[in-house]
Amino acid sequence: MGIFLIKRFGVMTLTALVLTFIVFFLTNLYPNLEKLAKSQGNQRMSDAAVAGYLEKNGYLEPIVLRYGQWLGIVPGWRRQTEDGTIRGRCVEFGMQPDEIPTRCGLLQGNLGHSTVAKVAVNEIVWKRLGASGVLMFWVMVVMVPMAIVVGVLAGMREGSRTDRSLSTFAITTTATPEYISGVVLVALFASSAVGLKWFKGSAASALNDGVTFDNFTLPVLTMALYGMGYIARMTRASMAEVMTSQYIRTARLKGVSFHMIVLKHALRNALIAPFTVIMLQFPWLLTGVVIVETLFNYKGFGWTLVLAANNNDIELLISCSMAAVVVVLITQLISDIGYVYLNPRIRIS
Amino acid sequence: MTPLNWGQIFAQLLIQFVPVWVTLLVIFAASITFKRRLGLYGKLFDSKVGMIGFGIVAFWLFTAIFSEGVAIAGINLVPAIATFDPLVQIAELKNKVPGTFIPDSEELAYLLGGDNLGRDVFSRMVIGAKGVMSIAPAATTIAFMVGITLGLPAGYFGGRFDTSLSFVANLVLAFPVILLFYLLVTPEIREAGTEIPLWLNNTWTTSIPNILAAILFAFPIVFFIILWNSKFFTQPATRLLLISLTLLLGFWAYSGLAFNADPLSAFGLGVFGMSPNLLNVFVSVVFVNSPTVFRIVRGLTLDIQTRDYVAAAQTRGEGPWYIMLWEILPNARGPLIVDFCLRIGYTTILLGTLGFFGLGVSPESPDWGSTINDGRKLLSIYPHPALPPALALMSLVLGLNLLADGLREESLKD
C-alpha cells in the first residue's frame, strides 16, 4: 500500500505540473498578452507600445522560465527603471529594496495579482472556493442519498414497475444538463409572470444573508438532478447483481424478511461500485458549478472562473485552473484508495 | 388580432411537422415489417424503450433535414418546417406570447412567440436542430476513429506505448471540460501562430486549433488505410484500389477540413470546408471525447485479446493489425455502438454548453445552447423563448439515451 501511494502520488504531481503548464501556456499566448496590455494601457496602443509594456512587466521572458517563477523555484524577474525604482514580480507597493524576496510563487504561497480586481489572487480564490464548497456540500447532501434510495429501490426488484418508472426517471435526469433543468426549474418555480413562484431565481443573497430554502433550493436541485441519474443507475445495476447472488438466495430460503435482506445483506455490497462513481463525479461537479453559478448568479469559484476567462485576467485564471485540477486529482486518489479499502478482493502489490 | 390559443398552436405545430410524421411512419412500418432480416437494427423494434428512443432521434434527424424544405431543380419536394427566416427580426413581436400574428397578416403567426429581438422562436429551434444533427454525429465519429486507432494498439501491445498514451488520456480527462473550452475556444487562440502559404493562394495559421485539426483529421485516413491494408495485403489489386480511393477522398476532405483549402474550391466546386469558428468548436469537442473512447477501446481490447479466436488467429500467423481490426474490433462492436449513441448525446450537451457560454459561435446563430443563453436573461418575465430549445435539446439527448439502452438490452440477448 505504501509503494502504491507513493507511485500514485508521483503520477499525480507530474499530472498537476503538466496540466498547470498547459494552462499557463494557453493563457499566455501572445494575442492574450496583447489584449492584456491594451486593457491595462489603452485600446489604441501601437504594436511597439504593446511590446514595450510587456517587456517592462516581464511578460516576454521565455515561457518555461516564467512558469518556474510562477511555481516559485526560479527567482522572480527584477528590473531597475530609469528613475531608480525597482520593478519586479515579487515587488509589492512600498517595499524597500532589501525587503524584496528573491522567489515568490506557488511554493511561497503567492499566486500573483488579479489585473482586473487589483487584489492578490490568494484572497479571491480561497473565498470563492469556500463559497462553492458550501454549494457542493449541499448538492452532495441532496444528491447522494436521493440517488442511492432511487437506485436501491429500482434494483431490489429488477424488472418490476417501480424499477421501470425509477429507471426512466434516472435516464431523464441524465439527459437534462444543468443549463436546461435550471431554465425549466426557474420558469416553473421562480418566474414572476407564470408558474408557482415558490423560490428565488437567484442565489446571490446566499453569500451575505446565509443559505436559505428560498435562495438555495433551485441551484442545489439543478445540480443534484443531473448528477443523480448516473449514480442511481450505477447503484441499480450493482444492487440488481447482488440480489441475484447465492447468499441472498440462502437468506431468503432461511426465511429472512425482504427488507432485512435488502438493508442488512445486500446494501453494503451493493454500495461499493457507486462509491467510486460518487468520487469521480467531482470533476463533473466542477463543470456543473460553473454553469449553475453563472445561471443563478452565485459568486463562487465557477463564477470567478468565467469572469476571469472573460476579462482575460491571466493570473486569476491560472490559479482557478490549478485549484480545479488539484480538486480533480485528489478526488481520483481518494476514489482509488477508497475502492481498495471497500473491496477486499482487490489487492495492490 | 387576438393570438392563437394553445389548441390552435398545437394543431399548427402538428401540421408544420407533417413531412417528418410521414417519413417516420414509412420508416417504422418498413422496419417493423422486415425486422427479422435487419440484424441488430431490426431487433431494436422488439423493445419498447429502443423504439421510443429511435423515434425521438429520427424525429430530430428529419426535422434537421427538412427544416428549410427540400427542393431539387427549383421544384419544392418537401415544404419547409421552419415558418420564418431564423434571423429576421420583427420589432412589433419582441417577447410576444406564443401564437401572436405578425403585423398586417391573418395567417402567419409566431407559433412559439418571439424572442427579445423579435425573431421567431419556433423557426430558430427548428433550424438549430440542423447544426446539432450535423456536428454532433460527425464529431463523435472522428473521436471514435481517433480512440479506436490509438486504443487498439495500446491495449494489444501494452508496454511503454500504452503507458504514455494512457498518461496523456488521463491528462485530458483530469481537466474540467468547461475550463478546457474556455482555454481552447477563444478568438485569441485562433490568431496565435504564424501564417504559412499553401497551394492556390490559401494560407494556414499554425494556431493550436489548426494544429489539433491537422492531427485529429488525419486519423480517419490512417484508420482506413490500415484497415484495408491488413485485410487485403494478399490481394494487391483490391488493396491498391481501396487504398488509392481512400487516399484520394481522404486528402480531398482533409485539405478542405483541416487546412480550409479544398483544391476544387478554386473552380467553385469546393465541398469540404469549415469556418474557423466552427472548426475550433468541432476540434475541441473531438479532443474532449477521444480520450474516453480511447479508454473504452483499450479496456475492451485487453478483455477480448485473451479469447480463443484471437489465439487461433495468432497461431495462423496473422499480423497484429489484422487481429486488432478484423478480429478484436468486430467483437467489440456491441459496447462501442451503445457508447456511440450515448456519446452523441454527450456531445450534444457539450455543444449546448459551448453555446450557453457564448464560446465559438456567431452571436446570431440559432443553435440551441446560445438560444437558451439568450432566453435565460429575461427568463423570469418571459419564459417562452428559452423553453423550446431547452426541451428540444433535452428530448434529443433523452432519445439517444433510450436508444442506447434499447440497443444494449437487445445486444445482450444474444
XYZ file of C-alpha atoms in Angstrom, chain A residues 137 176 213 233 275 277 314:
7
model
C -21.760 20.296 0.199
C -31.058 17.032 -18.794
C -34.578 27.428 1.311
C -28.173 3.817 -12.477
C -18.741 4.920 -4.097
C -18.679 6.783 -9.131
C -4.497 35.745 -16.607
